[in-house]
Amino acid sequence: MEELLKVNHLEVSFFTDLGESRAVKDASFVIGKGEVFGIVGESGSGKSVATKNILRLGPKNMKVKSGEILFKDKDILKLSMRELQNLRGSEISMVFQDSLSALNPVYPVGKKMVELLRLHNRNLSKTDAKKQVISLFESVGIVDPERCFKSYPHELSGGMRQRIMIAMAICCNPDLMIADEPTTALDVTIQAQILHLLRDIQRERGMSLILITHDLGVVAQMCSRVAVMCGGYVVEQGNVRDIFHNPAHPYTQALIASMPRVGGGRMEQYLERSMTDNRDQEICPFYGRCRHAIDACADTLPTMKTIEGNHCSFCHLGKEALHV
Ligand code: SF4
């Protein structure tokens, strides 16, 4: 696999009046060229915080404490603001969950996209930029692109707005797109359409895609590899097939067991309990909810152990966890 992005030992914290809250802890993962990589976990698992830092987006009280984010071998964390602005949109773009807040409410969506295109290409005339926008709208399946061009975000449906967000994200031909829960706010049928659209665009353009989701079904449908996050840590990582057929970490096992099934499945009781407050302790983030815990789990942080090939798990039990 040819590497495009490498996140190494990333540590991110939020600082408030109440002190420091560690959101991402020692997270490492690699994205290959042309690959669809999933990051899955519950709310508060650190999946969005980890990826927002790839574009250095996030509130002022969020700080990267250590680690590196190498994109084409350059550390994004060391780029100047100017270099970062050149990177955003043109090499790495992002699609957010809440398209209504992400789009500017006082601008017609087409006008905003014309500006965006001309920002990245100052020689582009307004007329040519408009032609490109209309063609981009067509490529993301917008049926009446001329009308959509003049519309304000609130005049469009959620699915239509998400198509606009995707058109914006691909307008400068990025090498990597990050989609943060891109379908969570949509109806089920529209969700499927948007996932198909993302998949088609990714294949046509050979672009890499990071898909952040809490939905393992989306991962199974879209991704080749996945990282599972819990309490700020990456607790399991590997090929989607291995993770689904042979989940090694008790948290992943519980996530898979709690997936809804036709005819109704049994919700695993220990996932119904909310995240335990282990954030400031150097112990397994799943301790307190894990029914396979051993004595060492109460006071020692596990290490990442290889299960097989690129499949690895952050658990004291290692391969034994496969049989718990
Ligand atoms: Fe469970 Fe211990 Fe493994 Fe954590 S390290 S998942 S508590 S067995």
Tab-separated table of C-alpha atoms and ligand atoms in Angstrom:
chain	number	residue	atom	x	y	z
A	1	MET	CA	0.000	0.000	0.000
A	2	GLU	CA	1.343	3.408	-0.960
A	3	GLU	CA	0.957	5.712	2.060
A	4	LEU	CA	-0.732	9.107	1.699
A	5	LEU	CA	-1.335	10.106	5.305
A	6	LYS	CA	0.284	8.840	8.479
A	7	VAL	CA	-0.874	9.844	11.956
A	8	ASN	CA	1.764	8.989	14.563
A	9	HIS	CA	1.160	8.912	18.323
A	10	LEU	CA	-1.291	11.817	18.245
A	11	GLU	CA	-2.279	13.304	21.626
A	12	VAL	CA	-4.989	15.998	21.733
A	13	SER	CA	-6.475	17.726	24.790
A	14	PHE	CA	-9.152	20.301	25.539
A	15	PHE	CA	-8.356	22.967	28.125
A	16	THR	CA	-11.210	24.508	30.126
A	17	ASP	CA	-11.592	26.284	33.483
A	18	LEU	CA	-11.967	22.837	34.999
A	19	GLY	CA	-8.580	21.760	33.663
A	20	GLU	CA	-7.323	19.485	30.905
A	21	SER	CA	-9.438	16.814	29.276
A	22	ARG	CA	-7.543	14.330	27.095
A	23	ALA	CA	-9.575	13.600	23.965
A	24	VAL	CA	-7.130	11.630	21.807
A	25	LYS	CA	-4.405	9.457	23.278
A	26	ASP	CA	-1.492	7.987	21.376
A	27	ALA	CA	-3.555	7.466	18.204
A	28	SER	CA	-1.712	6.094	15.168
A	29	PHE	CA	-3.071	5.051	11.776
A	30	VAL	CA	-2.103	5.141	8.096
A	31	ILE	CA	-4.249	5.934	5.053
A	32	GLY	CA	-3.195	4.507	1.697
A	33	LYS	CA	-3.559	6.178	-1.704
A	34	GLY	CA	-7.024	5.521	-3.137
A	35	GLU	CA	-8.165	3.740	0.020
A	36	VAL	CA	-11.446	4.087	1.953
A	37	PHE	CA	-10.534	3.979	5.643
A	38	GLY	CA	-13.152	3.937	8.397
A	39	ILE	CA	-12.848	5.326	11.906
A	40	VAL	CA	-15.611	3.993	14.103
A	41	GLY	CA	-16.616	4.535	17.725
A	42	GLU	CA	-19.300	5.925	20.018
A	43	SER	CA	-19.766	9.673	20.686
A	44	GLY	CA	-16.836	10.937	22.727
A	45	SER	CA	-14.489	8.220	21.478
A	46	GLY	CA	-12.177	10.840	19.936
A	47	LYS	CA	-12.773	9.897	16.278
A	48	SER	CA	-13.848	13.383	15.117
A	49	VAL	CA	-11.227	15.191	17.220
A	50	ALA	CA	-8.449	13.000	15.794
A	51	THR	CA	-9.461	13.733	12.208
A	52	LYS	CA	-10.292	17.439	12.654
A	53	ASN	CA	-6.630	17.919	13.478
A	54	ILE	CA	-5.644	16.619	10.052
A	55	LEU	CA	-6.868	20.016	8.807
A	56	ARG	CA	-6.099	21.727	12.108
A	57	LEU	CA	-9.754	22.574	12.556
A	58	GLY	CA	-11.311	22.836	15.974
A	59	PRO	CA	-11.923	25.245	18.834
A	60	LYS	CA	-9.161	27.404	20.313
A	61	ASN	CA	-9.091	25.417	23.534
A	62	MET	CA	-8.169	22.239	21.641
A	63	LYS	CA	-4.426	21.621	21.508
A	64	VAL	CA	-2.281	18.946	19.919
A	65	LYS	CA	0.134	18.002	22.697
A	66	SER	CA	2.347	15.638	20.744
A	67	GLY	CA	2.571	13.413	17.698
A	68	GLU	CA	2.788	14.063	13.984
A	69	ILE	CA	0.422	14.054	11.000
A	70	LEU	CA	2.416	13.332	7.863
A	71	PHE	CA	0.693	14.073	4.557
A	72	LYS	CA	2.886	13.184	1.576
A	73	ASP	CA	5.738	13.051	4.139
A	74	LYS	CA	5.194	16.661	5.354
A	75	ASP	CA	4.081	17.225	8.957
A	76	ILE	CA	0.795	19.170	8.794
A	77	LEU	CA	1.283	20.272	12.404
A	78	LYS	CA	4.392	22.205	11.348
A	79	LEU	CA	2.862	24.017	8.342
A	80	SER	CA	2.491	27.819	8.372
A	81	MET	CA	-1.058	29.208	8.181
A	82	ARG	CA	-0.497	30.066	4.502
A	83	GLU	CA	0.696	26.535	3.673
A	84	LEU	CA	-2.242	25.135	5.601
A	85	GLN	CA	-4.719	27.268	3.675
A	86	ASN	CA	-3.245	26.025	0.392
A	87	LEU	CA	-3.645	22.455	1.603
A	88	ARG	CA	-7.267	22.849	2.732
A	89	GLY	CA	-9.673	22.139	-0.088
A	90	SER	CA	-7.044	21.669	-2.774
A	91	GLU	CA	-5.328	18.582	-1.296
A	92	ILE	CA	-7.489	17.597	1.668
A	93	SER	CA	-11.179	18.449	1.955
A	94	MET	CA	-13.850	17.770	4.529
A	95	VAL	CA	-17.576	16.967	4.472
A	96	PHE	CA	-19.354	17.662	7.746
A	97	GLN	CA	-22.408	16.036	9.294
A	98	ASP	CA	-24.384	19.244	9.722
A	99	SER	CA	-24.546	20.762	6.251
A	100	LEU	CA	-26.870	23.573	7.356
A	101	SER	CA	-24.282	25.001	9.763
A	102	ALA	CA	-21.384	24.271	7.426
A	103	LEU	CA	-22.884	26.295	4.534
A	104	ASN	CA	-23.064	30.075	4.741
A	105	PRO	CA	-26.768	30.979	5.310
A	106	VAL	CA	-26.533	34.428	3.672
A	107	TYR	CA	-24.982	33.283	0.384
A	108	PRO	CA	-26.638	31.389	-2.486
A	109	VAL	CA	-24.730	28.091	-2.602
A	110	GLY	CA	-23.548	28.587	-6.196
A	111	LYS	CA	-22.103	32.031	-5.483
A	112	LYS	CA	-20.133	30.619	-2.550
A	113	MET	CA	-18.704	27.874	-4.744
A	114	VAL	CA	-17.692	30.347	-7.449
A	115	GLU	CA	-15.741	32.245	-4.772
A	116	LEU	CA	-14.141	29.046	-3.551
A	117	LEU	CA	-12.993	28.050	-7.032
A	118	ARG	CA	-11.610	31.512	-7.758
A	119	LEU	CA	-9.785	31.529	-4.430
A	120	HIS	CA	-7.825	28.473	-5.539
A	121	ASN	CA	-7.436	29.693	-9.136
A	122	ARG	CA	-7.167	33.463	-9.428
A	123	ASN	CA	-7.086	33.370	-13.250
A	124	LEU	CA	-10.523	31.767	-13.453
A	125	SER	CA	-13.246	34.136	-14.713
A	126	LYS	CA	-16.645	34.285	-12.970
A	127	THR	CA	-18.345	32.874	-16.086
A	128	ASP	CA	-15.997	29.890	-16.292
A	129	ALA	CA	-16.254	29.307	-12.550
A	130	LYS	CA	-20.048	29.229	-12.829
A	131	LYS	CA	-19.828	26.665	-15.661
A	132	GLN	CA	-17.590	24.498	-13.459
A	133	VAL	CA	-20.007	24.780	-10.529
A	134	ILE	CA	-22.966	23.734	-12.702
A	135	SER	CA	-20.978	20.770	-14.003
A	136	LEU	CA	-19.967	19.808	-10.432
A	137	PHE	CA	-23.624	20.015	-9.339
A	138	GLU	CA	-24.538	17.660	-12.198
A	139	SER	CA	-21.750	15.265	-11.228
A	140	VAL	CA	-23.148	14.931	-7.684
A	141	GLY	CA	-26.647	14.187	-9.009
A	142	ILE	CA	-28.361	17.567	-8.594
A	143	VAL	CA	-31.261	17.500	-11.063
A	144	ASP	CA	-31.821	21.220	-11.509
A	145	PRO	CA	-28.323	22.702	-11.122
A	146	GLU	CA	-29.264	26.202	-12.399
A	147	ARG	CA	-32.019	26.565	-9.781
A	148	CYS	CA	-29.792	25.077	-7.078
A	149	PHE	CA	-27.026	27.561	-7.997
A	150	LYS	CA	-29.266	30.455	-6.922
A	151	SER	CA	-30.702	28.770	-3.820
A	152	TYR	CA	-29.848	29.558	-0.222
A	153	PRO	CA	-28.952	26.604	2.049
A	154	HIS	CA	-32.255	26.753	3.973
A	155	GLU	CA	-34.203	26.391	0.689
A	156	LEU	CA	-32.652	22.973	0.010
A	157	SER	CA	-33.366	19.549	1.516
A	158	GLY	CA	-30.806	17.847	3.792
A	159	GLY	CA	-29.827	15.388	1.049
A	160	MET	CA	-29.413	18.196	-1.492
A	161	ARG	CA	-27.258	20.217	0.929
A	162	GLN	CA	-25.051	17.175	1.523
A	163	ARG	CA	-24.616	16.839	-2.267
A	164	ILE	CA	-23.549	20.510	-2.363
A	165	MET	CA	-21.052	19.836	0.449
A	166	ILE	CA	-19.632	16.929	-1.550
A	167	ALA	CA	-19.438	19.099	-4.701
A	168	MET	CA	-17.527	21.725	-2.667
A	169	ALA	CA	-15.241	19.069	-1.250
A	170	ILE	CA	-14.252	17.745	-4.703
A	171	CYS	CA	-14.129	21.049	-6.588
A	172	CYS	CA	-10.339	21.339	-6.311
A	173	ASN	CA	-9.619	17.638	-6.917
A	174	PRO	CA	-8.248	16.771	-3.472
A	175	ASP	CA	-6.190	13.626	-2.867
A	176	LEU	CA	-7.983	12.998	0.414
A	177	MET	CA	-11.543	13.624	1.564
A	178	ILE	CA	-12.575	13.358	5.209
A	179	ALA	CA	-16.293	12.711	5.692
A	180	ASP	CA	-17.411	13.136	9.305
A	181	GLU	CA	-20.702	11.272	9.844
A	182	PRO	CA	-21.856	12.445	6.377
A	183	THR	CA	-25.197	10.633	6.496
A	184	THR	CA	-26.172	10.696	10.174
A	185	ALA	CA	-28.638	13.578	9.841
A	186	LEU	CA	-30.399	12.111	6.764
A	187	ASP	CA	-33.338	9.767	6.134
A	188	VAL	CA	-32.392	6.135	5.497
A	189	THR	CA	-33.055	6.199	1.728
A	190	ILE	CA	-31.097	9.444	1.287
A	191	GLN	CA	-28.281	7.994	3.431
A	192	ALA	CA	-27.882	5.138	0.940
A	193	GLN	CA	-27.827	7.562	-2.021
A	194	ILE	CA	-25.146	9.745	-0.405
A	195	LEU	CA	-22.981	6.721	0.460
A	196	HIS	CA	-23.235	5.490	-3.138
A	197	LEU	CA	-22.328	8.937	-4.386
A	198	LEU	CA	-19.263	9.092	-2.105
A	199	ARG	CA	-18.180	5.629	-3.207
A	200	ASP	CA	-18.608	6.473	-6.932
A	201	ILE	CA	-16.712	9.744	-6.610
A	202	GLN	CA	-13.915	8.074	-4.638
A	203	ARG	CA	-13.538	5.346	-7.297
A	204	GLU	CA	-13.775	7.677	-10.294
A	205	ARG	CA	-11.171	10.058	-8.910
A	206	GLY	CA	-8.929	7.482	-7.190
A	207	MET	CA	-9.168	9.695	-4.113
A	208	SER	CA	-8.534	8.474	-0.552
A	209	LEU	CA	-11.491	8.748	1.799
A	210	ILE	CA	-11.625	8.740	5.607
A	211	LEU	CA	-15.113	7.916	6.767
A	212	ILE	CA	-15.881	8.742	10.389
A	213	THR	CA	-18.964	6.986	11.654
A	214	HIS	CA	-20.617	5.340	14.641
A	215	ASP	CA	-22.308	2.907	12.246
A	216	LEU	CA	-20.533	-0.404	11.628
A	217	GLY	CA	-22.951	-1.114	8.763
A	218	VAL	CA	-21.545	1.911	6.901
A	219	VAL	CA	-18.000	0.643	7.533
A	220	ALA	CA	-18.860	-2.821	6.204
A	221	GLN	CA	-20.406	-1.326	3.075
A	222	MET	CA	-17.750	1.255	2.274
A	223	CYS	CA	-14.321	0.640	3.802
A	224	SER	CA	-11.366	-1.663	3.197
A	225	ARG	CA	-9.678	-1.040	6.568
A	226	VAL	CA	-10.955	0.373	9.848
A	227	ALA	CA	-9.713	1.763	13.168
A	228	VAL	CA	-11.992	1.324	16.184
A	229	MET	CA	-11.714	4.118	18.764
A	230	CYS	CA	-12.779	4.020	22.409
A	231	GLY	CA	-12.056	6.635	25.099
A	232	GLY	CA	-9.527	8.469	22.895
A	233	TYR	CA	-7.486	5.359	22.016
A	234	VAL	CA	-7.401	3.323	18.829
A	235	VAL	CA	-8.281	-0.051	20.367
A	236	GLU	CA	-8.355	-2.201	17.247
A	237	GLN	CA	-7.286	-1.793	13.643
A	238	GLY	CA	-7.188	-3.978	10.559
A	239	ASN	CA	-8.945	-5.095	7.383
A	240	VAL	CA	-12.715	-4.772	7.613
A	241	ARG	CA	-13.125	-8.484	6.868
A	242	ASP	CA	-10.845	-9.486	9.786
A	243	ILE	CA	-12.469	-7.037	12.200
A	244	PHE	CA	-15.989	-8.275	11.387
A	245	HIS	CA	-15.194	-12.000	11.277
A	246	ASN	CA	-12.559	-12.118	14.011
A	247	PRO	CA	-12.923	-9.066	16.265
A	248	ALA	CA	-10.076	-9.236	18.781
A	249	HIS	CA	-10.862	-6.408	21.199
A	250	PRO	CA	-13.746	-6.902	23.661
A	251	TYR	CA	-15.037	-3.411	22.793
A	252	THR	CA	-15.215	-4.250	19.073
A	253	GLN	CA	-16.846	-7.570	19.932
A	254	ALA	CA	-19.466	-5.693	21.954
A	255	LEU	CA	-20.019	-3.128	19.168
A	256	ILE	CA	-20.603	-5.902	16.637
A	257	ALA	CA	-22.859	-7.833	19.037
A	258	SER	CA	-24.987	-4.741	19.564
A	259	MET	CA	-25.566	-4.084	15.847
A	260	PRO	CA	-29.302	-4.155	15.073
A	261	ARG	CA	-30.364	-7.316	13.248
A	262	VAL	CA	-33.427	-8.246	11.241
A	263	GLY	CA	-35.880	-9.844	13.687
A	264	GLY	CA	-34.310	-7.964	16.612
A	265	GLY	CA	-30.967	-8.660	18.227
A	266	ARG	CA	-30.020	-8.721	21.872
A	267	MET	CA	-28.367	-5.477	22.936
A	268	GLU	CA	-25.243	-6.278	24.883
A	269	GLN	CA	-25.914	-4.976	28.372
A	270	TYR	CA	-22.416	-3.674	28.937
A	271	LEU	CA	-22.550	-1.404	25.883
A	272	GLU	CA	-25.769	0.108	27.148
A	273	ARG	CA	-23.750	1.534	30.002
A	274	SER	CA	-22.228	4.866	29.031
A	275	MET	CA	-18.514	5.461	28.721
A	276	THR	CA	-16.758	4.963	32.055
A	277	ASP	CA	-14.740	7.904	33.296
A	278	ASN	CA	-11.248	6.475	32.740
A	279	ARG	CA	-10.092	9.497	30.782
A	280	ASP	CA	-7.488	10.696	33.213
A	281	GLN	CA	-6.215	7.277	34.214
A	282	GLU	CA	-3.552	5.322	32.370
A	283	ILE	CA	-5.715	2.222	32.039
A	284	CYS	CA	-7.759	0.545	29.334
A	285	PRO	CA	-10.586	2.876	28.195
A	286	PHE	CA	-13.023	-0.049	28.207
A	287	TYR	CA	-12.261	-1.061	31.798
A	288	GLY	CA	-15.463	-0.790	33.834
A	289	ARG	CA	-17.593	-2.006	30.917
A	290	CYS	CA	-15.551	-5.037	29.928
A	291	ARG	CA	-16.746	-8.375	31.212
A	292	HIS	CA	-13.428	-10.036	30.347
A	293	ALA	CA	-11.270	-7.741	32.507
A	294	ILE	CA	-8.382	-9.301	34.398
A	295	ASP	CA	-6.491	-7.843	37.399
A	296	ALA	CA	-3.919	-6.075	35.199
A	297	CYS	CA	-6.693	-4.055	33.504
A	298	ALA	CA	-7.362	-2.073	36.694
A	299	ASP	CA	-3.948	-0.435	36.872
A	300	THR	CA	-1.911	-1.007	33.689
A	301	LEU	CA	-2.336	0.391	30.205
A	302	PRO	CA	-2.349	-2.341	27.545
A	303	THR	CA	-0.036	-2.193	24.530
A	304	MET	CA	-0.991	-2.651	20.881
A	305	LYS	CA	-0.523	-6.346	20.027
A	306	THR	CA	-0.445	-7.824	16.523
A	307	ILE	CA	-3.114	-10.453	15.955
A	308	GLU	CA	-2.137	-11.282	12.379
A	309	GLY	CA	-0.803	-9.194	9.480
A	310	ASN	CA	-2.059	-5.631	9.921
A	311	HIS	CA	-4.759	-6.690	12.428
A	312	CYS	CA	-3.864	-5.431	15.916
A	313	SER	CA	-5.626	-4.963	19.245
A	314	PHE	CA	-4.988	-2.767	22.302
A	315	CYS	CA	-5.889	-5.278	25.028
A	316	HIS	CA	-4.026	-7.206	27.713
A	317	LEU	CA	-5.590	-10.371	26.368
A	318	GLY	CA	-4.160	-10.088	22.840
A	319	LYS	CA	-5.065	-13.135	20.757
A	320	GLU	CA	-6.737	-14.776	23.764
A	321	ALA	CA	-9.469	-12.121	23.492
A	322	LEU	CA	-10.551	-13.789	20.251
A	323	HIS	CA	-11.793	-16.712	22.301
A	324	VAL	CA	-13.287	-14.941	25.348
B	1	SF4	FE1	-11.120	-5.709	28.781
B	1	SF4	FE2	-8.799	-5.563	30.017
B	1	SF4	FE3	-8.838	-5.925	27.384
B	1	SF4	FE4	-9.534	-3.595	28.434
B	1	SF4	S1	-7.503	-4.529	28.516
B	1	SF4	S2	-10.625	-4.682	26.852
B	1	SF4	S3	-10.549	-4.198	30.326
B	1	SF4	S4	-9.615	-7.339	28.931
